[in-house]
Coordinates of C-alpha atoms and ligand atoms in Angstrom, one line a residue:
M29 CA 159.1 148.5 146.8
K30 CA 162.1 147.9 144.7
N31 CA 161.1 144.2 144.6
I32 CA 157.7 145.1 143.1
V33 CA 159.3 147.4 140.6
W34 CA 161.4 144.5 139.4
L35 CA 158.3 142.3 139.1
V36 CA 156.4 145.0 137.2
H37 CA 159.3 145.3 134.9
L38 CA 159.0 141.6 134.1
M39 CA 155.3 142.1 133.4
L40 CA 155.8 145.0 131.0
P41 CA 156.5 143.0 127.9
Y42 CA 153.0 141.5 128.2
W43 CA 151.1 144.7 128.5
R44 CA 148.7 143.9 125.7
R45 CA 147.6 140.7 127.2
I46 CA 147.4 142.4 130.6
I47 CA 145.1 145.0 129.2
L48 CA 143.0 142.3 127.5
A49 CA 142.7 140.4 130.8
L50 CA 141.6 143.6 132.6
I51 CA 139.0 144.4 129.9
L52 CA 137.7 140.8 130.1
S53 CA 137.5 141.0 133.8
V54 CA 135.5 144.3 133.6
L55 CA 133.3 142.7 130.9
T56 CA 132.6 139.7 133.2
I57 CA 131.4 141.8 136.1
S58 CA 129.5 144.1 133.7
S59 CA 127.7 141.1 132.3
H60 CA 126.8 140.1 135.8
I61 CA 125.4 143.6 136.5
G62 CA 123.7 143.6 133.1
L63 CA 122.0 140.3 133.8
M64 CA 120.7 141.6 137.2
V65 CA 119.6 144.9 135.7
A66 CA 117.8 143.3 132.8
S67 CA 116.1 140.6 134.8
A68 CA 114.9 143.0 137.5
Y69 CA 113.6 145.3 134.8
L70 CA 112.0 142.5 132.9
L71 CA 110.2 141.3 136.0
A72 CA 109.0 144.8 136.9
R73 CA 107.8 145.5 133.4
A74 CA 106.1 142.2 133.0
A75 CA 104.1 142.8 136.1
L76 CA 102.4 145.6 134.3
H77 CA 101.2 143.3 131.5
P78 CA 102.7 145.2 128.5
P79 CA 102.4 143.7 125.0
I80 CA 105.0 140.9 124.7
L81 CA 106.8 142.7 121.9
D82 CA 107.7 145.5 124.3
L83 CA 109.6 143.0 126.4
M84 CA 111.5 141.4 123.5
I85 CA 114.6 143.5 123.8
T86 CA 114.9 142.9 127.6
I87 CA 114.4 139.2 127.2
V88 CA 117.2 139.1 124.6
G89 CA 119.3 141.2 127.0
V90 CA 118.8 138.6 129.9
R91 CA 119.8 135.8 127.5
F92 CA 122.8 137.7 126.2
F93 CA 124.2 138.7 129.6
G94 CA 123.5 135.2 131.0
L95 CA 125.6 133.6 128.3
S96 CA 128.2 136.4 127.9
R97 CA 129.0 136.3 131.6
A98 CA 130.1 132.7 131.4
V99 CA 132.1 133.3 128.2
F100 CA 133.9 136.4 129.5
R101 CA 134.7 134.7 132.7
Y102 CA 136.3 131.8 130.8
L103 CA 138.2 134.1 128.6
E104 CA 139.3 136.3 131.4
R105 CA 140.6 133.3 133.4
Y106 CA 142.4 132.1 130.3
V107 CA 144.2 135.3 129.4
A108 CA 145.0 136.2 133.0
H109 CA 146.5 132.8 133.8
D110 CA 148.4 132.9 130.5
V111 CA 150.0 136.2 131.4
T112 CA 150.8 134.9 134.9
F113 CA 152.5 131.8 133.8
R114 CA 154.5 133.7 131.2
V115 CA 155.8 136.0 133.9
L116 CA 156.5 133.0 136.1
S117 CA 158.5 131.3 133.4
Q118 CA 160.5 134.5 132.9
I119 CA 161.3 134.6 136.6
R120 CA 162.4 131.0 136.5
V121 CA 164.7 131.6 133.6
K122 CA 166.2 134.7 135.2
L123 CA 166.7 132.8 138.5
Y124 CA 168.4 129.9 136.8
Q125 CA 170.7 132.3 134.8
A126 CA 171.6 134.0 138.1
I127 CA 172.1 130.8 140.0
E128 CA 174.4 129.0 137.6
P129 CA 177.4 131.3 137.9
L130 CA 177.0 131.3 141.7
A131 CA 177.8 127.6 141.9
P132 CA 179.5 126.4 143.9
A133 CA 181.2 129.2 146.0
R134 CA 178.2 131.6 146.6
L135 CA 175.6 128.9 146.8
K136 CA 177.3 127.6 150.0
N137 CA 175.7 130.5 151.8
F138 CA 172.2 129.1 151.0
R139 CA 170.9 125.9 152.5
S140 CA 169.5 123.5 150.0
G141 CA 166.0 123.4 151.4
D142 CA 166.0 127.2 151.4
M143 CA 167.2 127.3 147.9
L144 CA 164.4 124.9 146.9
S145 CA 161.8 127.0 148.6
R146 CA 163.1 130.1 146.7
I147 CA 163.1 128.3 143.4
V148 CA 159.7 126.6 143.9
A149 CA 157.5 128.4 146.4
D150 CA 158.7 131.9 146.1
V151 CA 158.4 131.8 142.4
E152 CA 154.9 130.4 142.7
T153 CA 153.8 133.0 145.1
Q154 CA 154.3 135.5 142.3
Q155 CA 151.3 134.0 140.5
N156 CA 149.2 136.1 142.9
L157 CA 150.8 139.3 141.8
F158 CA 148.6 140.0 138.7
L159 CA 145.6 138.0 139.6
R160 CA 145.2 139.1 143.2
V161 CA 147.2 142.3 143.6
F162 CA 147.3 144.4 140.4
A163 CA 144.1 143.4 138.6
P164 CA 141.4 143.8 141.4
P165 CA 141.9 147.6 142.1
F166 CA 141.9 148.4 138.4
V167 CA 138.8 146.4 137.8
A168 CA 137.0 147.9 140.8
L169 CA 137.9 151.5 139.7
L170 CA 136.5 150.8 136.1
I171 CA 133.3 149.3 137.5
L172 CA 132.8 152.1 139.9
F173 CA 133.3 154.6 137.1
G174 CA 131.1 152.7 134.6
Y175 CA 128.3 151.7 136.8
G176 CA 128.5 155.1 138.6
L177 CA 127.8 156.9 135.3
F178 CA 124.8 154.5 134.7
L179 CA 123.4 155.4 138.1
A180 CA 124.0 159.1 137.5
C181 CA 121.6 158.9 134.5
Y182 CA 118.8 158.4 137.1
D183 CA 120.0 160.4 140.0
V184 CA 123.5 161.4 141.0
R185 CA 122.8 160.5 144.6
F186 CA 122.8 156.9 143.6
S187 CA 126.3 157.3 142.3
L188 CA 127.3 158.9 145.6
I189 CA 126.0 155.9 147.6
L190 CA 127.9 153.6 145.2
A191 CA 131.1 155.6 145.6
A192 CA 130.8 155.7 149.4
C193 CA 130.3 151.9 149.5
F194 CA 133.3 151.4 147.2
L195 CA 135.4 153.7 149.4
V196 CA 134.5 151.8 152.5
A197 CA 134.8 148.3 151.1
G198 CA 137.6 149.0 148.7
L199 CA 139.9 151.1 151.0
G200 CA 138.6 151.1 154.5
I201 CA 138.2 147.3 154.9
P202 CA 141.5 146.3 153.2
W203 CA 143.2 148.9 155.4
G204 CA 141.8 147.4 158.5
I205 CA 142.6 143.9 157.4
K206 CA 146.1 144.9 156.7
A207 CA 146.5 146.4 160.1
L208 CA 145.1 143.2 161.7
G209 CA 147.3 140.9 159.6
Q210 CA 150.5 142.9 159.6
G211 CA 153.6 140.7 159.0
I212 CA 151.6 137.5 158.3
G213 CA 152.7 137.5 154.7
H214 CA 156.3 137.8 155.6
R215 CA 156.0 135.1 158.3
I216 CA 154.3 132.7 155.9
V217 CA 157.0 133.0 153.3
N218 CA 159.7 132.6 155.9
L219 CA 158.0 129.7 157.6
K220 CA 157.6 127.9 154.3
A221 CA 161.3 128.3 153.6
E222 CA 162.2 127.0 157.1
L223 CA 159.9 124.0 156.7
A224 CA 161.5 123.2 153.3
T225 CA 165.0 123.5 154.8
Q226 CA 164.2 121.3 157.7
V227 CA 162.6 118.6 155.6
A228 CA 165.4 118.7 153.0
D229 CA 168.0 118.6 155.7
S230 CA 166.5 115.6 157.5
L231 CA 166.0 113.8 154.3
L232 CA 169.6 114.3 153.2
G233 CA 170.9 113.2 156.6
I234 CA 168.3 110.5 157.4
T235 CA 170.9 107.8 157.8
E236 CA 172.8 109.8 160.4
L237 CA 169.6 110.9 162.2
V238 CA 168.4 107.3 162.5
A239 CA 171.9 106.0 163.5
Y240 CA 172.4 108.6 166.2
G241 CA 168.8 108.3 167.4
Q242 CA 167.9 111.9 166.6
A243 CA 165.0 111.2 164.2
Q244 CA 162.3 111.8 166.7
E245 CA 163.8 115.2 167.7
H246 CA 164.0 116.3 164.2
L247 CA 160.5 115.2 163.5
D248 CA 159.3 117.2 166.5
K249 CA 161.1 120.3 165.1
I250 CA 159.5 119.9 161.7
R251 CA 156.1 119.4 163.4
Q252 CA 156.5 122.6 165.4
T253 CA 157.4 124.6 162.2
N254 CA 154.4 123.1 160.6
I255 CA 152.1 124.1 163.5
N256 CA 153.5 127.6 163.3
L257 CA 152.9 127.8 159.6
M258 CA 149.3 126.5 160.0
D259 CA 148.7 129.0 162.7
Q260 CA 149.6 131.8 160.4
Q261 CA 147.5 130.3 157.6
R262 CA 144.6 130.0 160.0
R263 CA 144.9 133.6 160.8
I264 CA 144.8 134.5 157.1
A265 CA 141.7 132.3 156.6
R266 CA 140.0 134.1 159.5
L267 CA 140.9 137.5 158.1
S268 CA 139.7 136.4 154.7
A269 CA 136.4 135.3 156.2
L270 CA 136.1 138.4 158.1
S271 CA 136.7 140.6 155.1
A272 CA 134.2 138.6 153.1
S273 CA 131.5 139.1 155.6
L274 CA 132.3 142.9 156.0
V275 CA 132.2 143.4 152.3
G276 CA 129.0 141.5 152.2
M277 CA 127.5 143.8 154.9
V278 CA 128.6 146.9 153.0
S279 CA 127.0 145.4 149.8
N280 CA 123.7 144.8 151.6
L281 CA 123.8 148.2 153.1
G282 CA 124.4 149.7 149.7
L283 CA 121.4 147.8 148.4
W284 CA 119.2 149.2 151.1
L285 CA 120.4 152.7 150.7
V286 CA 119.7 152.6 146.9
L287 CA 116.3 151.1 147.6
I288 CA 115.4 153.7 150.2
L289 CA 116.6 156.6 148.1
G290 CA 114.8 155.0 145.1
I291 CA 111.5 154.7 147.0
Y292 CA 111.8 158.3 148.1
L293 CA 112.3 159.4 144.5
V294 CA 109.5 157.2 143.2
E295 CA 107.2 158.7 145.8
K296 CA 108.2 162.2 144.7
G297 CA 107.6 161.2 141.1
N298 CA 111.2 161.7 140.1
L299 CA 111.8 158.0 139.3
N300 CA 109.8 155.5 137.3
G301 CA 108.9 152.7 139.8
V302 CA 109.8 150.0 137.1
N303 CA 113.5 151.0 137.5
L304 CA 113.6 150.6 141.3
G305 CA 114.4 146.9 141.5
M306 CA 116.9 147.2 138.6
L307 CA 119.0 150.0 140.3
A308 CA 119.1 148.2 143.6
L309 CA 120.0 144.8 142.3
G310 CA 122.5 146.3 139.8
T311 CA 124.2 148.1 142.7
F312 CA 124.3 144.9 144.6
S313 CA 125.9 142.9 141.9
S314 CA 128.5 145.6 141.2
F315 CA 130.0 144.9 144.6
E316 CA 131.4 141.6 143.1
A317 CA 134.4 143.8 142.1
L318 CA 135.1 144.6 145.8
F319 CA 135.4 141.2 147.2
P320 CA 139.1 140.5 146.1
L321 CA 140.2 143.9 147.3
A322 CA 140.3 143.1 151.0
L323 CA 143.2 140.7 150.7
V324 CA 145.2 142.8 148.3
P325 CA 147.5 144.2 151.0
H326 CA 148.1 140.6 152.4
H327 CA 149.0 139.2 149.0
L328 CA 151.2 142.3 148.2
E329 CA 153.1 141.7 151.4
Q330 CA 153.6 138.0 150.6
N331 CA 154.7 138.9 147.1
Q332 CA 157.2 141.4 148.4
A333 CA 158.7 139.0 150.8
A334 CA 159.0 136.3 148.2
A335 CA 160.4 138.8 145.6
E336 CA 163.0 140.0 148.1
R337 CA 164.3 136.4 148.5
L338 CA 164.4 135.9 144.8
L339 CA 166.2 139.2 144.3
E340 CA 168.8 138.1 146.9
L341 CA 169.7 135.3 144.6
I342 CA 169.5 137.2 141.4
K343 CA 171.6 140.1 142.8
A344 CA 174.2 137.9 144.4
K345 CA 177.6 138.4 142.8
P346 CA 179.5 135.4 141.6
V347 CA 183.0 135.1 143.2
T348 CA 184.5 134.7 139.7
K349 CA 183.6 136.8 136.7
D350 CA 183.4 135.6 133.2
S351 CA 185.5 138.4 131.8
G352 CA 187.5 136.6 129.1
H353 CA 186.5 134.9 125.9
L354 CA 189.6 133.0 125.1
S355 CA 189.3 129.2 124.6
P356 CA 192.1 126.9 125.7
Q357 CA 193.7 125.3 122.7
S358 CA 194.1 121.5 123.0
E359 CA 197.9 122.0 122.2
G360 CA 200.6 123.8 124.1
L361 CA 198.7 123.9 127.5
D362 CA 200.8 124.4 130.6
I363 CA 199.7 125.5 134.0
V364 CA 201.6 128.1 135.9
F365 CA 200.9 129.2 139.5
Q366 CA 202.9 132.3 140.3
D367 CA 203.0 133.5 143.9
V368 CA 199.3 132.6 144.4
S369 CA 197.6 133.4 147.7
F370 CA 194.1 132.6 148.4
R371 CA 191.6 132.3 151.3
Y372 CA 187.9 131.4 151.2
E373 CA 186.7 134.3 153.4
Q374 CA 188.2 137.6 154.5
H375 CA 188.7 136.7 158.1
E376 CA 189.8 133.1 157.6
P377 CA 193.4 131.9 157.5
W378 CA 195.0 131.6 154.1
A379 CA 194.3 128.3 152.4
L380 CA 197.2 128.9 149.9
K381 CA 200.2 131.2 150.6
H382 CA 202.7 132.3 147.9
L383 CA 202.2 129.2 145.9
S384 CA 204.4 128.9 142.8
F385 CA 204.7 125.9 140.5
R386 CA 204.6 124.9 136.9
I387 CA 203.2 121.9 135.1
P388 CA 204.6 121.9 131.6
Q389 CA 202.6 120.7 128.6
Q390 CA 201.9 116.9 129.1
G391 CA 203.7 117.1 132.5
K392 CA 202.6 115.1 135.5
V393 CA 202.7 116.6 138.9
A394 CA 201.5 115.1 142.2
I395 CA 200.4 117.1 145.2
I396 CA 200.5 115.4 148.6
G397 CA 200.1 116.8 152.1
S398 CA 198.0 116.4 155.2
S399 CA 194.3 116.9 155.3
G400 CA 193.4 120.6 155.1
A401 CA 196.8 121.5 153.6
G402 CA 195.1 123.3 150.6
K403 CA 195.2 120.6 147.9
T404 CA 191.6 120.7 146.8
S405 CA 191.8 124.5 146.9
I406 CA 194.3 124.5 144.1
I407 CA 191.7 122.7 141.9
N408 CA 189.0 125.1 143.0
L409 CA 191.1 127.9 141.6
L410 CA 191.9 126.1 138.5
L411 CA 188.2 125.3 137.7
R412 CA 187.4 128.9 138.5
F413 CA 185.1 127.9 141.3
W414 CA 186.9 130.5 143.5
E415 CA 188.9 133.7 142.8
Y416 CA 192.5 133.9 143.9
D417 CA 193.4 137.0 146.0
A418 CA 197.0 137.5 144.9
G419 CA 199.4 136.2 142.3
R420 CA 198.7 134.9 138.9
V421 CA 197.5 131.6 137.5
E422 CA 198.2 131.0 133.8
L423 CA 197.0 128.4 131.4
G424 CA 198.8 128.1 128.0
G425 CA 200.5 131.5 128.5
H426 CA 197.3 133.5 129.4
S427 CA 195.9 134.4 132.7
L428 CA 193.0 132.2 133.7
R429 CA 190.9 135.3 133.9
E430 CA 191.1 135.8 130.1
Y431 CA 189.4 132.6 129.4
S432 CA 185.7 131.8 129.3
Q433 CA 184.9 129.7 132.4
E434 CA 182.9 127.2 130.5
D435 CA 185.8 126.5 128.1
I436 CA 188.3 126.1 130.9
R437 CA 186.1 123.6 132.5
G438 CA 185.5 121.9 129.2
S439 CA 189.2 121.3 128.8
I440 CA 189.7 119.8 132.3
G441 CA 188.6 116.3 133.2
V442 CA 188.3 116.1 136.9
V443 CA 187.6 113.4 139.5
T444 CA 186.6 115.3 142.7
Q445 CA 186.7 114.1 146.2
R446 CA 182.9 114.1 146.4
T447 CA 181.5 112.6 143.3
H448 CA 177.8 113.3 142.7
L449 CA 175.8 110.8 140.8
F450 CA 172.4 111.7 139.5
N451 CA 169.4 109.6 140.1
A452 CA 169.5 108.1 136.6
T453 CA 170.9 105.2 134.8
I454 CA 174.6 104.3 134.8
K455 CA 174.8 105.2 131.1
E456 CA 173.2 108.6 131.7
N457 CA 175.6 109.2 134.6
L458 CA 178.5 108.5 132.3
Q459 CA 177.1 110.5 129.4
I460 CA 177.2 113.8 131.4
A461 CA 180.9 113.7 130.6
K462 CA 180.3 113.3 126.9
P463 CA 176.6 113.5 125.8
E464 CA 177.4 112.3 122.3
A465 CA 179.4 109.3 123.4
T466 CA 178.7 106.1 121.5
E467 CA 177.9 102.8 123.1
E468 CA 181.4 101.5 122.4
E469 CA 183.1 104.5 124.0
I470 CA 181.0 104.1 127.1
I471 CA 181.8 100.4 127.4
R472 CA 185.5 101.1 126.8
A473 CA 185.6 103.7 129.6
A474 CA 183.8 101.4 132.0
Q475 CA 186.2 98.6 131.1
Q476 CA 189.2 100.8 131.8
A477 CA 187.7 101.8 135.1
R478 CA 187.1 98.1 135.9
L479 CA 183.4 98.7 136.2
H480 CA 182.1 96.9 133.1
D481 CA 181.9 93.4 134.6
F482 CA 180.0 94.6 137.6
I483 CA 177.6 96.6 135.4
L484 CA 176.9 93.5 133.2
S485 CA 176.1 91.6 136.4
L486 CA 173.2 93.9 137.1
P487 CA 169.9 92.8 135.7
Q488 CA 169.5 95.9 133.6
G489 CA 173.2 96.5 132.8
Y490 CA 174.0 100.0 131.7
D491 CA 170.4 101.0 132.1
S492 CA 170.3 100.2 135.8
L493 CA 169.4 103.1 138.1
V494 CA 172.0 104.2 140.6
G495 CA 169.5 105.7 143.1
E496 CA 169.5 109.1 144.7
G497 CA 173.2 110.2 144.9
G498 CA 174.2 106.8 143.8
F499 CA 173.2 105.0 147.0
A500 CA 172.7 101.7 145.1
L501 CA 176.4 101.6 144.5
S502 CA 179.3 101.0 146.9
G503 CA 181.8 103.8 147.6
G504 CA 184.4 102.3 145.4
Q505 CA 181.9 101.7 142.6
R506 CA 180.9 105.3 142.7
Q507 CA 184.5 106.3 142.5
R508 CA 185.1 104.1 139.5
L509 CA 182.1 105.6 137.8
A510 CA 183.7 109.0 138.3
I511 CA 187.0 107.7 136.8
A512 CA 185.1 106.3 133.9
R513 CA 183.5 109.7 133.4
V514 CA 187.0 111.3 133.2
L515 CA 188.3 108.6 130.8
L516 CA 185.2 109.2 128.6
K517 CA 185.7 112.9 128.6
N518 CA 189.3 112.6 127.5
A519 CA 190.1 116.3 128.1
P520 CA 193.6 117.7 127.6
I521 CA 194.0 118.3 131.3
L522 CA 193.4 115.6 133.9
V523 CA 192.9 116.4 137.5
L524 CA 192.5 113.6 140.0
D525 CA 191.7 114.5 143.6
E526 CA 191.8 111.3 145.7
A527 CA 190.5 109.5 142.7
M528 CA 191.4 106.1 144.0
A529 CA 189.9 106.5 147.5
G530 CA 187.7 103.6 148.5
L531 CA 189.2 101.2 146.0
D532 CA 190.8 98.0 147.2
S533 CA 194.5 97.6 146.5
L534 CA 194.2 95.3 143.6
T535 CA 191.5 97.3 141.8
E536 CA 193.4 100.5 142.6
R537 CA 196.5 99.1 140.9
E538 CA 194.6 98.0 137.9
V539 CA 192.6 101.3 137.5
M540 CA 195.9 103.3 138.1
N541 CA 197.5 101.4 135.2
E542 CA 194.7 102.5 133.0
V543 CA 194.8 106.0 134.2
Y544 CA 198.5 106.2 133.7
Q545 CA 198.1 105.2 130.1
L546 CA 195.5 107.9 129.7
M547 CA 197.8 110.4 131.3
E548 CA 200.3 109.8 128.4
G549 CA 199.9 112.9 126.3
H550 CA 197.8 114.7 128.9
L551 CA 198.7 117.3 131.5
T552 CA 198.0 115.6 134.8
L553 CA 197.6 116.8 138.3
V554 CA 197.2 114.1 140.9
I555 CA 196.3 114.7 144.5
T556 CA 196.7 111.7 146.7
H557 CA 197.1 110.5 150.3
R558 CA 198.3 107.1 149.1
L559 CA 201.9 107.5 148.1
I560 CA 202.0 104.9 145.4
G561 CA 202.9 105.2 141.8
L562 CA 204.6 108.5 142.4
E563 CA 207.8 107.4 140.7
K564 CA 206.2 108.2 137.5
M565 CA 205.6 111.9 138.3
D566 CA 207.7 114.6 136.9
E567 CA 207.5 116.5 140.1
I568 CA 205.9 116.0 143.6
L569 CA 204.8 119.0 145.7
V570 CA 204.5 118.5 149.4
L571 CA 202.0 120.9 150.7
D572 CA 201.6 122.0 154.3
R573 CA 199.2 124.7 155.6
G574 CA 199.0 126.2 152.2
R575 CA 202.8 126.3 151.5
I576 CA 205.0 124.1 149.4
V577 CA 207.4 122.7 152.0
E578 CA 209.2 120.2 149.7
R579 CA 209.4 119.6 146.0
G580 CA 211.2 117.3 143.6
T581 CA 211.0 113.9 142.0
H582 CA 210.3 110.8 143.9
E583 CA 214.1 109.9 144.1
G584 CA 215.1 113.5 144.8
L585 CA 212.7 113.8 147.7
L586 CA 213.7 110.5 149.2
E587 CA 217.3 111.7 149.2
Q588 CA 216.3 114.9 150.9
R589 CA 215.1 112.8 153.8
G590 CA 212.4 115.2 154.7
L591 CA 208.6 115.1 155.2
Y592 CA 208.0 113.0 152.1
Q593 CA 210.4 110.3 153.2
R594 CA 208.9 110.3 156.7
M595 CA 205.4 110.0 155.2
R596 CA 206.4 107.0 153.1
E597 CA 208.1 105.3 156.0
Y598 CA 205.0 105.8 158.0
L599 CA 202.7 104.3 155.4
S600 CA 204.9 101.3 154.6
Ligands
GTP13 P1 191.8 116.9 152.3 O1 190.9 116.9 151.1 O2 191.2 116.7 153.6 O3 193.0 116.1 152.1 O4 192.3 118.5 152.4 P2 192.8 119.5 151.3 O5 194.3 119.6 151.3 O6 192.1 119.2 150.0 O7 192.2 120.8 151.9 P3 191.4 122.0 151.2 O8 192.1 122.6 150.1 O9 190.0 121.4 150.9 O10 191.2 123.0 152.4 C1 192.2 123.9 152.7 C2 191.6 124.8 153.8 O11 190.5 125.6 153.3 C3 191.0 124.1 155.0 O12 191.4 124.8 156.2 C4 189.5 124.2 154.9 O13 188.9 124.4 156.1 C5 189.3 125.4 154.1 N1 188.2 125.3 153.2 C6 188.1 124.3 152.2 N2 186.9 124.5 151.5 C7 186.3 125.6 152.0 C8 185.1 126.3 151.7 O14 184.3 125.9 150.9 N3 184.8 127.4 152.5 C9 185.7 127.8 153.4 N4 185.3 128.9 154.1 N5 186.8 127.2 153.8 C10 187.1 126.1 153.1
MG14 MG1 190.8 117.8 149.5

């Protein structure tokens, strides 16, 4: 129920359009009733051969209702869909605003296909909310009231028949259909999500699936989910057909009852025979308002299930909060970690334990250590992707928490271990680091990253597409593109996490030289498994299981004859 309240809340700003849509909907059905009433009356009157002038008004009525029905139907569709799409776009904006701060920490809890299904399918499901859930009962009530009054002018028993039919077809049948189809709405929403997850998963991992001969198995799983989904949809189609025929039966029954009562009244002289056909056909056409009611509970259930999934995203709390509004200055930035401890989840072992170090303004620090030692975790804290549990992290003399996250990220140029390239051109992929970069700047960055010659060798040069996730490039080329991005961004703080991974020794040396030049005047944090070029660092931290086990300059560490020295010996 809470979910629906949230949706209603989103619809409230459009209450004027909503009322207009409801009025238009009532007018459409009223025109239909009017057309039937006027035509039946015209036929009955004409049979008595009155002077043609007596029929003029009715003839005009038939023409009017015939045309107005089409016009009102068009306008009603137009306004109702307009409202619906406005609400959908609001939901999309709210969803995006909620998702952005969740990245990346909280989003790890959602699978990408599931996420896609929430953003696309669950939002789209909400288009039924006004059209198929809220509007039909209102319209039916108004028609019952209006046409009931019209019937009461002839005999109140006609109105009672109408009310009884509306009660059965508007409440009884939907209730029965709801009981028969309990849970289908939920299942459809969940199966759609599951299907999207399976398809997205297998598309992302298609190379592995083919290489390990698992493609067929995955396909079978997807097929099975699809069959389950179709089963549920078939059940809904059956229920929909059943409800339509039941409402049809009630309409016919209503028509007969009105006719029988009418004949009785005509015989008794209490009703003019000319009105008989009109009352019966009018009643029959008023049932048009009842047909959409049967599936209201089903749509409501589906809307609720989808809204629940949307709210799960919207209500999810980001791990880090944007509390501060400070902006890092470009001058005087130093980074201080003071007794910082951090773990990803409550029950997991500490990723970082009592970590303390300082990188002075324009200082250069390297962090080395075995895989899983916690090196990338330091960057995750620095970029405010995760929240540290204890200790203090300072940037330029202020706690990281006092800054706006966006500004912190703006002042850090980072090459991560997993570079994502967008399915766009090389130039566009570089421009995400600096959208306003000029052609010269882009070329300069590519040259520094030793990528320029390769790009020129491509038929379309900088406008070549890199493919989904950059699959048209080699691992090393992707890495160099990431380095070019950082060179282009030219932020005051430089963070390189295994930036040279995948580069051959010669290129690595060349690119490193360029990067070292860039490092001049920048605060730099380098994480590397390859222990080359570390002589230039002010300090090297050797990390092991979240703790700093050795620290010092290259020479100092060699003299200590500890882990660093052993690692170097092993590598050489
Ligand atoms: P390499 O990149 O392999 O050299 O390791 P690293 O030193 O960068 O390790 P990292 O900081 O990524 O990980 C430290 C520990 O945290 C490891 O035990 C990981 O299993 C764990 N860890 C890393 N990322 C996550 C995460 O997103 N969620 C959870 N729950 N644990 C994580
Ligand atoms: Mg790492």
